[in-house]
mmCIF file of C-alpha atoms in Angstrom:
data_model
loop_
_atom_site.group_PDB
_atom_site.id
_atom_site.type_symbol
_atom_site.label_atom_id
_atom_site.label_comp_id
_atom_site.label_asym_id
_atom_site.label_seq_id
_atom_site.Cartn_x
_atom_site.Cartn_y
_atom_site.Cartn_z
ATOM 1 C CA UNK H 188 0.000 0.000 0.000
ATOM 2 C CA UNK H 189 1.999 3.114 -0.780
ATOM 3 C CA UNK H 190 2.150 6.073 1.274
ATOM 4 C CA UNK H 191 -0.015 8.862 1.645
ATOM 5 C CA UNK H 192 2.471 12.100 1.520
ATOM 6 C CA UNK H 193 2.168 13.952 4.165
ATOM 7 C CA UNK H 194 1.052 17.454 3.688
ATOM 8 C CA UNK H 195 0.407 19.414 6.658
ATOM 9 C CA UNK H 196 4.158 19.563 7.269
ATOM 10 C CA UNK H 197 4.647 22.083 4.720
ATOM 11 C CA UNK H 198 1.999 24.102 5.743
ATOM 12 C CA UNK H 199 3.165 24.141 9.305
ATOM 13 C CA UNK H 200 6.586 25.119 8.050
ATOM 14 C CA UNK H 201 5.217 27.975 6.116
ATOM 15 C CA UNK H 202 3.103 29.578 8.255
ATOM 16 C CA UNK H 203 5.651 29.858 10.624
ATOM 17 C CA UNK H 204 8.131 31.095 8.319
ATOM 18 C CA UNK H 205 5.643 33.916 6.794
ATOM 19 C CA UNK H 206 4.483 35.662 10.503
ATOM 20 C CA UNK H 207 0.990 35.223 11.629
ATOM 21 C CA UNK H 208 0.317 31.968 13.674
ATOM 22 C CA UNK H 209 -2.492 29.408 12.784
ATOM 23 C CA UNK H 210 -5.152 29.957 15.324
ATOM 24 C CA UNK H 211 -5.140 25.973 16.250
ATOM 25 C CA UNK H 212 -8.819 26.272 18.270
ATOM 26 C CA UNK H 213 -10.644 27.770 15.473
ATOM 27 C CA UNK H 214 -8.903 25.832 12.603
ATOM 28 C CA UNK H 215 -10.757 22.951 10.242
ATOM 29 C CA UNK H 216 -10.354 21.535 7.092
ATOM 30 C CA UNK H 217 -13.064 19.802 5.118
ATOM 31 C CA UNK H 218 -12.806 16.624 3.429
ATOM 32 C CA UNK H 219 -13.376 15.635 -0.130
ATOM 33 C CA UNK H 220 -13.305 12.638 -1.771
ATOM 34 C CA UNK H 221 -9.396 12.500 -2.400
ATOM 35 C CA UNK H 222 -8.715 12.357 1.281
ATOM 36 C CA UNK H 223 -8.970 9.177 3.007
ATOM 37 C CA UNK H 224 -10.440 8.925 6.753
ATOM 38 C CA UNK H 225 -7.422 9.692 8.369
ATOM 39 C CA UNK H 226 -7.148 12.000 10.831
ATOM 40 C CA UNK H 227 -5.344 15.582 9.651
ATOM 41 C CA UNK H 228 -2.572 16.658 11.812
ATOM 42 C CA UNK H 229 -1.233 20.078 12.099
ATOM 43 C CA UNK H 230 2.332 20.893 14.263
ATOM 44 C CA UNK H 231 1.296 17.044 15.931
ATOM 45 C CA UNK H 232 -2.254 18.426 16.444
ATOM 46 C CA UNK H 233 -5.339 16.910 15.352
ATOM 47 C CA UNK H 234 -7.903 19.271 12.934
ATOM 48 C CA UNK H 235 -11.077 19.080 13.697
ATOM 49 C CA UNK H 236 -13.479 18.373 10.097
ATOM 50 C CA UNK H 237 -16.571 20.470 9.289
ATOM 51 C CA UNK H 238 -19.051 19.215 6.763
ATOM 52 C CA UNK H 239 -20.189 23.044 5.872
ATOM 53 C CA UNK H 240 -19.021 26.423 6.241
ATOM 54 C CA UNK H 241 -20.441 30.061 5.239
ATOM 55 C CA UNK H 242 -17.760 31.751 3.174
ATOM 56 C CA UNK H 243 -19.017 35.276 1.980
ATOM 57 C CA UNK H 244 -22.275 34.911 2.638
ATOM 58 C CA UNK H 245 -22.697 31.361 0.659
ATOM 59 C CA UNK H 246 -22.646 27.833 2.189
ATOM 60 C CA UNK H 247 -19.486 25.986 0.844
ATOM 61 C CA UNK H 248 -19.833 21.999 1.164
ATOM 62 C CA UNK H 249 -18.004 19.084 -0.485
ATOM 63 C CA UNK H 250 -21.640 17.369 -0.660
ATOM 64 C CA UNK H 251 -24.021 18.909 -2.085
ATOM 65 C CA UNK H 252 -23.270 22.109 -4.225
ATOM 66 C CA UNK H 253 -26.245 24.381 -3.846
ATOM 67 C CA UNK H 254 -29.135 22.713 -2.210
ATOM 68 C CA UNK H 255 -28.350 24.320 1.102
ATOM 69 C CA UNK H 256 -28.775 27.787 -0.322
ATOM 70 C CA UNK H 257 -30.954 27.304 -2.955
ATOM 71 C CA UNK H 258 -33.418 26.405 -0.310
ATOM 72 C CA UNK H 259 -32.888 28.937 2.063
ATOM 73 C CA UNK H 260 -32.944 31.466 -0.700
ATOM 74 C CA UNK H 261 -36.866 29.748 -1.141
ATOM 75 C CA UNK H 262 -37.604 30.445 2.259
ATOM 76 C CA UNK H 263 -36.761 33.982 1.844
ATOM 77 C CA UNK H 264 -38.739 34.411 -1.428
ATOM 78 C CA UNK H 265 -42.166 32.895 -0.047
ATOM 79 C CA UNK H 266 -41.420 35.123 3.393
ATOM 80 C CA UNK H 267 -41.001 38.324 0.822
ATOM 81 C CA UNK H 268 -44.051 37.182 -0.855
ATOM 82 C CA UNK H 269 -45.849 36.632 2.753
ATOM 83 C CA UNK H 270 -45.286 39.988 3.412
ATOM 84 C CA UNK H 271 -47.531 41.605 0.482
ATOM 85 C CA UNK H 272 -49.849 38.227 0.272
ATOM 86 C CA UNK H 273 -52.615 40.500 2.076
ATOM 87 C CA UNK H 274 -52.512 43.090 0.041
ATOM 88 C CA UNK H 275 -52.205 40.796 -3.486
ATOM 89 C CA UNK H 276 -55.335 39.167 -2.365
ATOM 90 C CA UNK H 277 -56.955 42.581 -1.645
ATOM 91 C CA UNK H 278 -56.272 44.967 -4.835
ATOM 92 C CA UNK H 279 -57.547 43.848 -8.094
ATOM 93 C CA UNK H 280 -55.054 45.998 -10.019
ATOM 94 C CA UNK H 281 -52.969 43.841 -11.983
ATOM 95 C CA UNK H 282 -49.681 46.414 -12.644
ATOM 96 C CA UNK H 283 -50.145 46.699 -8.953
ATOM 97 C CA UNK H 284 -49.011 43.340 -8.016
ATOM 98 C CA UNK H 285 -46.597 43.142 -10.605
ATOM 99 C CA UNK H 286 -44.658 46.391 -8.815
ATOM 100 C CA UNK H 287 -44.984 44.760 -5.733
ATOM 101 C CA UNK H 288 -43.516 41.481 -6.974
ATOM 102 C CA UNK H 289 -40.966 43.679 -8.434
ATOM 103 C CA UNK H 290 -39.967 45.845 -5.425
ATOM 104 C CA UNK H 291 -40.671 43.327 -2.877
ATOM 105 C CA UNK H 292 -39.859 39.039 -4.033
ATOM 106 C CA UNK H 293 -37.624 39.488 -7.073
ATOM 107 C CA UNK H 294 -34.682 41.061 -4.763
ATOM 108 C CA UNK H 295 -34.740 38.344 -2.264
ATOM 109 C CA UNK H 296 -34.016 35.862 -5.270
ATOM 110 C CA UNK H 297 -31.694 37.792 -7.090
ATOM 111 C CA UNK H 298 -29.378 38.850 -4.480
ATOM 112 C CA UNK H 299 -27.209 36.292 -5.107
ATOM 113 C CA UNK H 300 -27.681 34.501 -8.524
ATOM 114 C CA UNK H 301 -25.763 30.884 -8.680
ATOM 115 C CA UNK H 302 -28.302 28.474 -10.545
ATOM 116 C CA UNK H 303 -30.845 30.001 -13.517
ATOM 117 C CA UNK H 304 -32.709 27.116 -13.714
ATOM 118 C CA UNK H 305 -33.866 26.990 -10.127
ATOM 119 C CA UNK H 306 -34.070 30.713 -9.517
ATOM 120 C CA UNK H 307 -36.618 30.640 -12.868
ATOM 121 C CA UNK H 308 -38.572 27.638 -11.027
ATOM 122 C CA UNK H 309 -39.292 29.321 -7.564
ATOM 123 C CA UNK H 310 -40.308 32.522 -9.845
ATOM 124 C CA UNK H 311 -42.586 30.252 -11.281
ATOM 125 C CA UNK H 312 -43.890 28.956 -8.232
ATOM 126 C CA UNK H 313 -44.654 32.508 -6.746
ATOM 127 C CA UNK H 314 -46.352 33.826 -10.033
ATOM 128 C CA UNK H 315 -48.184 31.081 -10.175
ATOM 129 C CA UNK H 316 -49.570 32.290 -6.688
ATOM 130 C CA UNK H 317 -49.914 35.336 -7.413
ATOM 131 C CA UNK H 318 -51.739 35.199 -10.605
ATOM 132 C CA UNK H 319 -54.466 32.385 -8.920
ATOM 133 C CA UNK H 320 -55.350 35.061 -6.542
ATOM 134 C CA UNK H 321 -55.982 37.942 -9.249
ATOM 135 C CA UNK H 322 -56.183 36.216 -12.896
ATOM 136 C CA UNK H 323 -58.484 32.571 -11.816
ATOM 137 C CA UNK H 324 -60.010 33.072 -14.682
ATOM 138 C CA UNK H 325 -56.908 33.129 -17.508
ATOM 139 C CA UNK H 326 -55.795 30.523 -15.657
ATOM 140 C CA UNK H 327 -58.676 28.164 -16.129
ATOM 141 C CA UNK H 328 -58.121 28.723 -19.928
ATOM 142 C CA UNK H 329 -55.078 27.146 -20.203
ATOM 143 C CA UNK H 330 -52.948 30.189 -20.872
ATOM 144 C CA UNK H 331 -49.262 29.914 -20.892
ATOM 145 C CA UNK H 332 -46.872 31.927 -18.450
ATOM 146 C CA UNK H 333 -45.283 33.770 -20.611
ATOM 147 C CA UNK H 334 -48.695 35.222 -21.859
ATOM 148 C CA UNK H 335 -49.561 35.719 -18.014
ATOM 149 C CA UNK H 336 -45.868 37.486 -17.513
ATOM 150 C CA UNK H 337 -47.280 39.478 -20.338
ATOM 151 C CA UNK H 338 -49.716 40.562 -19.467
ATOM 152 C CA UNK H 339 -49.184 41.187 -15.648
ATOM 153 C CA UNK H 340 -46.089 42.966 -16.632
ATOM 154 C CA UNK H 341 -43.936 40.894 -14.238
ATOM 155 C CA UNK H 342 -40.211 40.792 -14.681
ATOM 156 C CA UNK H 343 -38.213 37.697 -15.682
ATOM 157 C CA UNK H 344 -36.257 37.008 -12.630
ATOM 158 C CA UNK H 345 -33.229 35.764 -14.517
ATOM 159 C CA UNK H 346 -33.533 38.823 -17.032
ATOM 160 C CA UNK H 347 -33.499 40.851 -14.000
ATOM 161 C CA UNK H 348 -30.540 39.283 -12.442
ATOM 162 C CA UNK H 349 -28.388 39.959 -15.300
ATOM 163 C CA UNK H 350 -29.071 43.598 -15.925
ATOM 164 C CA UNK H 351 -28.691 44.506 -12.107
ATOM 165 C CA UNK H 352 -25.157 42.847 -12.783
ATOM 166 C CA UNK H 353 -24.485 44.862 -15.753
ATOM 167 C CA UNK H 354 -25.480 47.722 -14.146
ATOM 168 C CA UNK H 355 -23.625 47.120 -10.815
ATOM 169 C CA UNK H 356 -20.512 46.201 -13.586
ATOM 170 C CA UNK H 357 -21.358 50.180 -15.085
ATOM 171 C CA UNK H 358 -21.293 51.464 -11.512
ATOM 172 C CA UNK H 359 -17.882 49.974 -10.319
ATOM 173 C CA UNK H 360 -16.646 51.060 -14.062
ATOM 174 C CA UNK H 361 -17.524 54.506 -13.523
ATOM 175 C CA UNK H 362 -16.238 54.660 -9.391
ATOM 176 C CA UNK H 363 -13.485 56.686 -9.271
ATOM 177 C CA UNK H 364 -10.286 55.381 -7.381
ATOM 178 C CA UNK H 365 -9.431 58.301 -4.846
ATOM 179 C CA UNK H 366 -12.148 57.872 -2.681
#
């Protein structure tokens, strides 16, 4: 069986060379599937494993790519929706909900855009909702979304996403540096 090499004695080595000291209490490494079971040892210490971590304000796991935040990212859509929900199901005026979906929901999902396909499924999901409670009747004629999205003048969530980027891209183009 050969040998697995050994590489936490470099590290050690460096870090002690370069100046600032591993913090040993807070330190812990996460495991793919390269690394056997074997426990990881730092200056003859044993690292303690995590299975998740929030790096910037995203969950990063070896396990499961973006299930973790895709669904808390649905959680915080349907609670953004929750909060207008009352007044949806009171106002019959169409452009109405459509700026509240707009100033309201779309924000929460767009934040932080990683997967199209299932940012464009809970939009579905919440349109969906919100034209049952003001267009029942277009919706018992079989029309499609995109005619509904017409008409209600809702934004495309992923559409959305993109031009805030540009536009954020424009903004840091246009920041000058001697702030």
């Amino acid at each position: 069986m050969p040998s697995r090499p050994n590489f936490s004695v470099p590290l050690s080595r460096t870090s002690c060379v370069i100046g600032p000291r591993v913090n040993m209490t807070k330190t812990m490494f996460m495991r793919n599937g390269l690394l056997p079971d074997a426990p990881f040892m730092l200056n003859e210490r044993n690292i303690s494993e995590c299975s998740s971590h929030v790096y910037l304000g995203r969950v990063v796991n070896m396990m499961n790519g973006l299930a973790a935040e895709m669904s808390g990212r649905r959680r915080a859509m349907w609670g953004a929706f929750k909060n207008i929900e009352r007044v949806v199901k009171k106002t019959k005026n169409i452009r109405f909900h459509a700026h509240l979906f707009d100033t309201a929901a779309l924000p929460v999902l767009t934040l932080r855009k990683q997967s199209e396909h299932a940012v464009s499924v809970i939009q579905r999901a919440v349109e969906r909702t919100m034209i049952r409670m003001s267009l029942n009747t277009l919706v018992q004629k079989g029309l499609r979304s995109s005619e509904l999205r017409r008409r209600t003048k809702i934004r495309n969530a992923v559409v959305y996403a993109k031009k805030s980027k540009v536009r954020w891209a424009g903004h840091v183009m246009r920041h000058s540096g001697d702030r």
